[in-house]
XYZ file of N, CA and C in Angstrom:
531
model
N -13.343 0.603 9.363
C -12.830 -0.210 10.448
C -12.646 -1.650 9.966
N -11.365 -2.094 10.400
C -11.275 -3.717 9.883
C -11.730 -4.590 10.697
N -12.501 -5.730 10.199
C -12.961 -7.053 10.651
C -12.250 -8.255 10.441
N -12.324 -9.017 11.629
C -11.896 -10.288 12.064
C -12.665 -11.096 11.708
N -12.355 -12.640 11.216
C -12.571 -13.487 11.699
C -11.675 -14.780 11.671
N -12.196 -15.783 12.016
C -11.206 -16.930 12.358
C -11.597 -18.105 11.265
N -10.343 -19.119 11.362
C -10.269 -20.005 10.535
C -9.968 -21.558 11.194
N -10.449 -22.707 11.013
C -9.720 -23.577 12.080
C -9.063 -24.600 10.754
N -7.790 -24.378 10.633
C -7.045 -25.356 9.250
C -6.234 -26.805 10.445
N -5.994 -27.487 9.436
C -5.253 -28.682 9.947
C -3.904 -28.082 10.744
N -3.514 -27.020 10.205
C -2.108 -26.977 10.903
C -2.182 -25.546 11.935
N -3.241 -25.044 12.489
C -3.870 -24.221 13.811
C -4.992 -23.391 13.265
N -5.521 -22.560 14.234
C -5.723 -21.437 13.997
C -5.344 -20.649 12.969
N -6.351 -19.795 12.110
C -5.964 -18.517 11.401
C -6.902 -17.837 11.559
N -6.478 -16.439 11.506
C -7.299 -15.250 12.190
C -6.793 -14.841 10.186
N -8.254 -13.749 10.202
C -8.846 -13.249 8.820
C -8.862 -11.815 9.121
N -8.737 -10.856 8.463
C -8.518 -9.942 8.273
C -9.239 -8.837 7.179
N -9.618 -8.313 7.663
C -10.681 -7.180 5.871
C -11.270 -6.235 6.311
N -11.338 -4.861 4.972
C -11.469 -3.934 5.253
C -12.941 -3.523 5.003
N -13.572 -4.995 4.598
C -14.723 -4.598 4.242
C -15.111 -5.255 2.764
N -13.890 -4.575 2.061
C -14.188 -5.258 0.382
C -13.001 -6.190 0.044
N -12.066 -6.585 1.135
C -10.805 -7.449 0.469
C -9.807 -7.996 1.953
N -9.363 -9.056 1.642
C -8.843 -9.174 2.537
C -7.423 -8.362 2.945
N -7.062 -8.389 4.412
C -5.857 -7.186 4.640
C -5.164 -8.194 5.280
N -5.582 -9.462 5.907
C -4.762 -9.984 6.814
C -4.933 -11.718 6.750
N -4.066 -12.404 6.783
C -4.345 -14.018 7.149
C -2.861 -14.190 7.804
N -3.495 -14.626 9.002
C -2.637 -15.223 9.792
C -2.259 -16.475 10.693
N -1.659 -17.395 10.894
C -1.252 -18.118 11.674
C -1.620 -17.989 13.206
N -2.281 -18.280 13.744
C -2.435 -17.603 15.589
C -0.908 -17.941 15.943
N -0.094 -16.958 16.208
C 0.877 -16.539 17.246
C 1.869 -16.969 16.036
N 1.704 -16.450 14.883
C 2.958 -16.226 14.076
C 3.683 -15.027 14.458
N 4.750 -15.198 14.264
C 5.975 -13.782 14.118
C 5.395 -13.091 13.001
N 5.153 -11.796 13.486
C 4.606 -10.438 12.861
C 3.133 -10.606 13.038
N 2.405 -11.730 13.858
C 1.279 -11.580 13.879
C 0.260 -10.359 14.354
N -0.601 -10.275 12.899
C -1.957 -8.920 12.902
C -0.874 -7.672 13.330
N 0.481 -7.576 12.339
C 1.297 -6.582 12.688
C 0.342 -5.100 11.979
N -0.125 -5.254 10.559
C -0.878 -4.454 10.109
C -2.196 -4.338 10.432
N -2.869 -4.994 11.341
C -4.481 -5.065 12.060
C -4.291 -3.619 12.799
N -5.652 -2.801 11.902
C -6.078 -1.504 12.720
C -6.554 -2.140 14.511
N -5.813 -1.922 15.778
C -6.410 -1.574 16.747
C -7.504 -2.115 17.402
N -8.459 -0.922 16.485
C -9.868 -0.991 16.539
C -10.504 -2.222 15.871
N -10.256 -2.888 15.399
C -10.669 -4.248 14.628
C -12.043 -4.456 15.489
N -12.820 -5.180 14.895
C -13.927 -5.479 15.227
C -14.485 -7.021 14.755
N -14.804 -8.154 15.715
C -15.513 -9.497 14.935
C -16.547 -9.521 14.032
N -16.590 -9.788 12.900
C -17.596 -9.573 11.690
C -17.323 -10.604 10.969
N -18.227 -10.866 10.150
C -18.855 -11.943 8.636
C -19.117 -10.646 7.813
N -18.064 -11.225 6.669
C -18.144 -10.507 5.482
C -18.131 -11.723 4.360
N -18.335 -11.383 3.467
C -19.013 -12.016 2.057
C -17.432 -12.470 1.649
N -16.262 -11.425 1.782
C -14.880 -11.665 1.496
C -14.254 -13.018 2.478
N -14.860 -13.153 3.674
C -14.539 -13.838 4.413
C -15.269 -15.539 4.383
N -16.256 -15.369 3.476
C -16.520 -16.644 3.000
C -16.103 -17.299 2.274
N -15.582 -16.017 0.856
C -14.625 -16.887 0.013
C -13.271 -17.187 0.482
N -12.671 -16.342 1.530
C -11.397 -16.902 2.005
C -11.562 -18.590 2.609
N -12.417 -18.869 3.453
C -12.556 -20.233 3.892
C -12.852 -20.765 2.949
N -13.387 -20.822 1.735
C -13.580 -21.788 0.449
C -12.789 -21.886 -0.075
N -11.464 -20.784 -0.090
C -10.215 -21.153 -0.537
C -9.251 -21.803 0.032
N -9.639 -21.703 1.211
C -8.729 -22.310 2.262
C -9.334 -23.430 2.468
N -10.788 -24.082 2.757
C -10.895 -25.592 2.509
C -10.561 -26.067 1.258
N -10.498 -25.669 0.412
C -10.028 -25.980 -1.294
C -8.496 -26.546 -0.893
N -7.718 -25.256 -0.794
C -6.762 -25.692 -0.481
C -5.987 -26.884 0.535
N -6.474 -27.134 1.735
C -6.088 -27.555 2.753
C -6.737 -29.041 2.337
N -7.100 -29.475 1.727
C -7.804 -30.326 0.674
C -6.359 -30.812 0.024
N -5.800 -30.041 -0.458
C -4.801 -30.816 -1.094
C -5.362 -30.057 -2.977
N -5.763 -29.190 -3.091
C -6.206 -28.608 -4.339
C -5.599 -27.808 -4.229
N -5.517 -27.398 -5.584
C -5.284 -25.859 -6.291
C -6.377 -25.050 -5.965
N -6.143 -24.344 -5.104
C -7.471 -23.613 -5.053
C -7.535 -22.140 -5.759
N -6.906 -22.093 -6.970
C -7.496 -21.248 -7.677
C -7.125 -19.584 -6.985
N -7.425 -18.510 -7.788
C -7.552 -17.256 -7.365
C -7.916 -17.011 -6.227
N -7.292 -16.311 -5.360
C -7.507 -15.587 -3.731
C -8.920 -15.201 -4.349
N -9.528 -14.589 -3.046
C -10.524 -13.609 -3.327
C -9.865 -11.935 -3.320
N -10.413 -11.276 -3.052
C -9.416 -9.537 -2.946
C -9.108 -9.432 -2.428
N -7.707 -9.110 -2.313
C -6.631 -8.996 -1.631
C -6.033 -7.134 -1.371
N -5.604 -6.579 -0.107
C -5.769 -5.531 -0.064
C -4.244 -5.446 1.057
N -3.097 -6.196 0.789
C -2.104 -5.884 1.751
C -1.406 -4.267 2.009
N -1.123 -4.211 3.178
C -0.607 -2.838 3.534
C 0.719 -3.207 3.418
N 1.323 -1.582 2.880
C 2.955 -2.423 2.989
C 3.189 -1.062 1.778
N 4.564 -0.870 2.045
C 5.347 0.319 1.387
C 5.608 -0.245 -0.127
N 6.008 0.544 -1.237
C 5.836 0.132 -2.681
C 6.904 -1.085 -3.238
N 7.607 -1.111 -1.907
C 8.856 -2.424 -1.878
C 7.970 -3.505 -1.750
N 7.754 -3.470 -0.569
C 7.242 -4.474 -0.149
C 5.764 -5.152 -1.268
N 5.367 -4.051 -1.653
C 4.113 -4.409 -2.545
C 4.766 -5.101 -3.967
N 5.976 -4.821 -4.128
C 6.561 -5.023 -5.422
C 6.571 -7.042 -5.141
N 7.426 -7.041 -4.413
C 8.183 -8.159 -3.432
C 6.359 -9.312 -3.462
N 5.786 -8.581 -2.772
C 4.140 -9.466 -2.579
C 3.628 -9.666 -4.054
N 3.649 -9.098 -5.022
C 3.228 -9.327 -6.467
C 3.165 -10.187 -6.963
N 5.208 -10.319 -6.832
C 6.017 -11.465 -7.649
C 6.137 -12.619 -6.661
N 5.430 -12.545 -5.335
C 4.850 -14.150 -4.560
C 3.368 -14.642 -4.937
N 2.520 -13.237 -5.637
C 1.768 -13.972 -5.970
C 1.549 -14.716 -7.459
N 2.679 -14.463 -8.128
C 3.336 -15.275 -9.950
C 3.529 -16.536 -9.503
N 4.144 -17.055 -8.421
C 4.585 -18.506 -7.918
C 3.132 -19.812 -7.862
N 3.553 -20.483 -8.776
C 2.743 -21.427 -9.392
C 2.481 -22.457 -8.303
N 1.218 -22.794 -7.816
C 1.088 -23.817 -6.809
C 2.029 -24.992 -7.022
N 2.473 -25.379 -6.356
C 3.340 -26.787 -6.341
C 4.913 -26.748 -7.038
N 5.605 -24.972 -6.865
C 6.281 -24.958 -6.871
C 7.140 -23.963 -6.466
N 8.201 -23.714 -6.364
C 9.046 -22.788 -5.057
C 10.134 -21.931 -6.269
N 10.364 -20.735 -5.371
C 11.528 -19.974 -6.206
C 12.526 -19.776 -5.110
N 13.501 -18.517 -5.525
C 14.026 -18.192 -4.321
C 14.206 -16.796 -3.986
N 15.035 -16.220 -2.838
C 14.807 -14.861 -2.455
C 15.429 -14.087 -3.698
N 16.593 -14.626 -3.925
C 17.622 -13.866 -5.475
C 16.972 -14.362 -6.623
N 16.511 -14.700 -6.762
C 14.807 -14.965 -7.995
C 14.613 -13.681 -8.253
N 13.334 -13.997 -6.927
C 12.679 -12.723 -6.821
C 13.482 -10.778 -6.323
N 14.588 -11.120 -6.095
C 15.092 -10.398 -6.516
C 15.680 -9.279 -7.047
N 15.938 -10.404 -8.450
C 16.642 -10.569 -9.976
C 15.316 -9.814 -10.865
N 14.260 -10.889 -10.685
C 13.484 -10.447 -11.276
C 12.849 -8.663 -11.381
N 13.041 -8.030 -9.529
C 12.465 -6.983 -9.163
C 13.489 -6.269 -10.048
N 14.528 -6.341 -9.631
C 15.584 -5.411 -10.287
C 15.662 -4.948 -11.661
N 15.420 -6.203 -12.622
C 15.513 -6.187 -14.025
C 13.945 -5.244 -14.179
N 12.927 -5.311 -13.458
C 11.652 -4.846 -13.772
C 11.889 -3.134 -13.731
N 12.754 -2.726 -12.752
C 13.243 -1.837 -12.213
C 14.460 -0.981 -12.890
N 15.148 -1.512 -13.847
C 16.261 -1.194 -14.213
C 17.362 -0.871 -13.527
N 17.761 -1.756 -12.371
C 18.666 -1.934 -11.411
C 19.668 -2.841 -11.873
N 20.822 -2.620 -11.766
C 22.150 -3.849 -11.319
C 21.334 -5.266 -10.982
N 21.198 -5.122 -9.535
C 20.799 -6.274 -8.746
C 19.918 -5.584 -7.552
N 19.554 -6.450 -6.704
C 18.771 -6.545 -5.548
C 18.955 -7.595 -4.882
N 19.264 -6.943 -3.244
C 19.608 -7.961 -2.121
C 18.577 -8.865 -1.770
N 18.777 -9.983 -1.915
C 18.149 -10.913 -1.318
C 17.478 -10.897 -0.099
N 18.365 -10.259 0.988
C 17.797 -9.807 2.043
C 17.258 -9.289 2.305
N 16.909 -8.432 1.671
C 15.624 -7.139 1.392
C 14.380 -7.627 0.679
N 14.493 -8.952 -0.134
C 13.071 -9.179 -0.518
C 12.895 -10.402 0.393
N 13.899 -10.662 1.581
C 13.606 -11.770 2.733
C 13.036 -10.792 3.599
N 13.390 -9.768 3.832
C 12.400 -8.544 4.936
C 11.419 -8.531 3.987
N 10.417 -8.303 3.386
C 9.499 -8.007 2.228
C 8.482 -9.310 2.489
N 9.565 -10.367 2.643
C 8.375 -11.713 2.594
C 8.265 -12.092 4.077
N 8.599 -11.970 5.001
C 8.687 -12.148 5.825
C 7.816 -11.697 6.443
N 7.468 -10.333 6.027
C 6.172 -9.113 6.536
C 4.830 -9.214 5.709
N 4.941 -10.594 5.366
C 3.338 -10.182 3.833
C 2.505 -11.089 5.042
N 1.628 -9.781 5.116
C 0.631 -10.138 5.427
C -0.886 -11.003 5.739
N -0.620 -11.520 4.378
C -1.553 -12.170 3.840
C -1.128 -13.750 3.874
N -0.380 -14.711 4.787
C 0.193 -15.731 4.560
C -1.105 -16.839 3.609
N -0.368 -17.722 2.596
C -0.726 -18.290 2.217
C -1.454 -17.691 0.862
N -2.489 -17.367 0.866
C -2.587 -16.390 -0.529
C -2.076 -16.163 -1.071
N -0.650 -15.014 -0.711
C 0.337 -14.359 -1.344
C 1.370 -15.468 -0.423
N 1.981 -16.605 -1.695
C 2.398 -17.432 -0.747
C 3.382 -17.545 -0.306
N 4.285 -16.446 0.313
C 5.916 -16.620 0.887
C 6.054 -17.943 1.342
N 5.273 -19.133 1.590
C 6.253 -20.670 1.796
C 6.510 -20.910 0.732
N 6.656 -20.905 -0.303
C 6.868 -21.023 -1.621
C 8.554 -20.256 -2.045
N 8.681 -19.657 -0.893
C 10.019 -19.064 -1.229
C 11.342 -20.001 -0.209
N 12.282 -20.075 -0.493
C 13.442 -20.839 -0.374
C 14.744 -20.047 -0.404
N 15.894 -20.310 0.416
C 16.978 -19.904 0.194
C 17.518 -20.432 -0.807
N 18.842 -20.137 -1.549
C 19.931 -20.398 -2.119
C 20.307 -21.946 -1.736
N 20.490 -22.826 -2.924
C 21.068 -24.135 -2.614
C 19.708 -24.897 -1.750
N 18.232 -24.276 -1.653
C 17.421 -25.194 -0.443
C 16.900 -25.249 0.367
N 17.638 -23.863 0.907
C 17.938 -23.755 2.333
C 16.362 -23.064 2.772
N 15.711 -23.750 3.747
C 14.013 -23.320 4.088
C 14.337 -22.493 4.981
N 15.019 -21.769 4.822
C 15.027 -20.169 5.560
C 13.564 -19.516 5.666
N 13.381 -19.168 6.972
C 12.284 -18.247 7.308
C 11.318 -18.637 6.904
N 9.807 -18.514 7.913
C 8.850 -18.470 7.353
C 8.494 -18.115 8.948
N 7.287 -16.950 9.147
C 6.417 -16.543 10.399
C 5.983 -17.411 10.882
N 5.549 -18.535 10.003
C 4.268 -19.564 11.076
C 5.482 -20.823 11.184
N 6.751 -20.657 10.821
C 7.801 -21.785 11.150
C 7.929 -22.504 10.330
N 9.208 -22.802 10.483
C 9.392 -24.093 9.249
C 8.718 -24.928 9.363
N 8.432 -25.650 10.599
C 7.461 -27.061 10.202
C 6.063 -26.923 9.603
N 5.512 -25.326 9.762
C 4.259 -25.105 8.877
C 4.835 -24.963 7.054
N 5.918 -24.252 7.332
C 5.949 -24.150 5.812
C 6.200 -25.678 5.464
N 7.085 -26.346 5.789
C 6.917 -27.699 5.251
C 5.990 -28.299 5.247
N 4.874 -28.531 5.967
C 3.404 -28.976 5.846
C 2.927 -28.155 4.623
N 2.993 -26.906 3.986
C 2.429 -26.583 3.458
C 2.721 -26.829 1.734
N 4.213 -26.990 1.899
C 4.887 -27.579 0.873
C 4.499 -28.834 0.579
N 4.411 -30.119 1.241
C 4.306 -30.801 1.210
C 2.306 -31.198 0.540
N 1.889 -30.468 1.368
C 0.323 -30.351 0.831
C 0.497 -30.294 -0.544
N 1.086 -29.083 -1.064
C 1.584 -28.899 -2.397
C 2.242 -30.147 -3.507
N 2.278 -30.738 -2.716
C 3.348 -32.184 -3.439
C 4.692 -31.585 -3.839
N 4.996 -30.414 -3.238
C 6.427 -30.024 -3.311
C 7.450 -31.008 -2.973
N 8.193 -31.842 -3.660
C 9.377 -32.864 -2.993
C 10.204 -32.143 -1.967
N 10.097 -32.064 -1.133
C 10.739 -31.285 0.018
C 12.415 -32.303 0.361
N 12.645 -33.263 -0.297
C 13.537 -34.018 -0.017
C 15.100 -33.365 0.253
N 14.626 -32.202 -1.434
C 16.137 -31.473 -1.862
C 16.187 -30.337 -1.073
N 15.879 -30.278 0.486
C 15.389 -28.959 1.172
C 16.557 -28.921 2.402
N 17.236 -28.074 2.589
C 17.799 -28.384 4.027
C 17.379 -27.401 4.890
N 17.242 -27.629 6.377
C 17.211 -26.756 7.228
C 18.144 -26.029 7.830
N 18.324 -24.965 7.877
C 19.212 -23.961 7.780
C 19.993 -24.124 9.039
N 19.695 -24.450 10.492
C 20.045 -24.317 11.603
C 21.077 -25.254 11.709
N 20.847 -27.012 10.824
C 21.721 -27.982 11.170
C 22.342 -28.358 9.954
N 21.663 -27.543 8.208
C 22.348 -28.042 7.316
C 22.016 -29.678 6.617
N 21.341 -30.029 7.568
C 20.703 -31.680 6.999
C 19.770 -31.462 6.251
N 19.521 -32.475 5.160
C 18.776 -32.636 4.343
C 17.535 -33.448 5.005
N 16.409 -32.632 4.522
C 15.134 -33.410 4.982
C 14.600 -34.931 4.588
């Protein structure tokens, strides 16, 4: 049975997620796809996994590198697991993009290519926000397409990062930040 618990970061609520030996879930309170993979039955608990998640997450929210997740245990079909891998290669304090990642899947794969849009469904659904860090991902030309907990979190989170967010536009109006 999976256990809950909560997180209180500068930019809301996050609810924690684990199966016991790894984490399954970090979330945003009232992100899009929120606790989409949370068994049901979930239950409030302190786990040992759930201590090192808040040490990574005050590390982080700190304005640090905080180093290696603790265990990580996302649910998700062998796409999607492929897609979560190559978000977790992305080097703190810096961003790729959806045809990156990809490029990259494809060539790993011995494919032509791979739609962009398909590893934007892939990141869109990872579970694990922040850990496995889909704000770290970017459209084509900039563009801060998508993120569950919203653009203005992913830009806070970028920005934590010392990501220059300058060369970034928002997709809805096309202006540069």
């Amino acid at each position: 049975m999976e256990q809950i618990a909560h997180y209180r970061s500068p930019l809301g609520g996050i609810t924690l997620a684990s199966d016991g030996q790894a984490l399954t879930g970090l979330w945003f309170d009232g992100q899009k796809y929120f606790a989409a993979s949370l068994d049901p039955s979930h239950q409030e608990g302190d786990l040992p996994v759930f201590a090192q998640a808040r040490a990574w997450l005050d590390r982080y929210f700190q304005g640090k590198d905080p180093g290696s997740p603790p265990p990580l245990s996302p649910k998700g079909s062998p796409f999607r697991q492929a897609v979560w891998k190559k978000l977790l290669e992305i080097p703190y304090g810096q961003v790729t993009t959806y045809g990156a990642i990809g490029a990259a899947i494809a060539r790993e794969q011995g494919l032509p290519s791979m739609s962009a849009q398909a590893v934007g469904g892939a990141v869109g659904h990872n579970p694990i926000s922040l850990m496995i860090p889909c704000h770290r991902v970017v459209g084509a030309g900039g563009s801060l397409t998508g993120y569950a907990g919203g653009i203005q979190k992913k830009l806070a989170l970028l920005s934590l990062e010392q990501v220059d967010t300058s060369r970034f536009t928002v997709p809805q109006t096309g202006t540069a930040l």
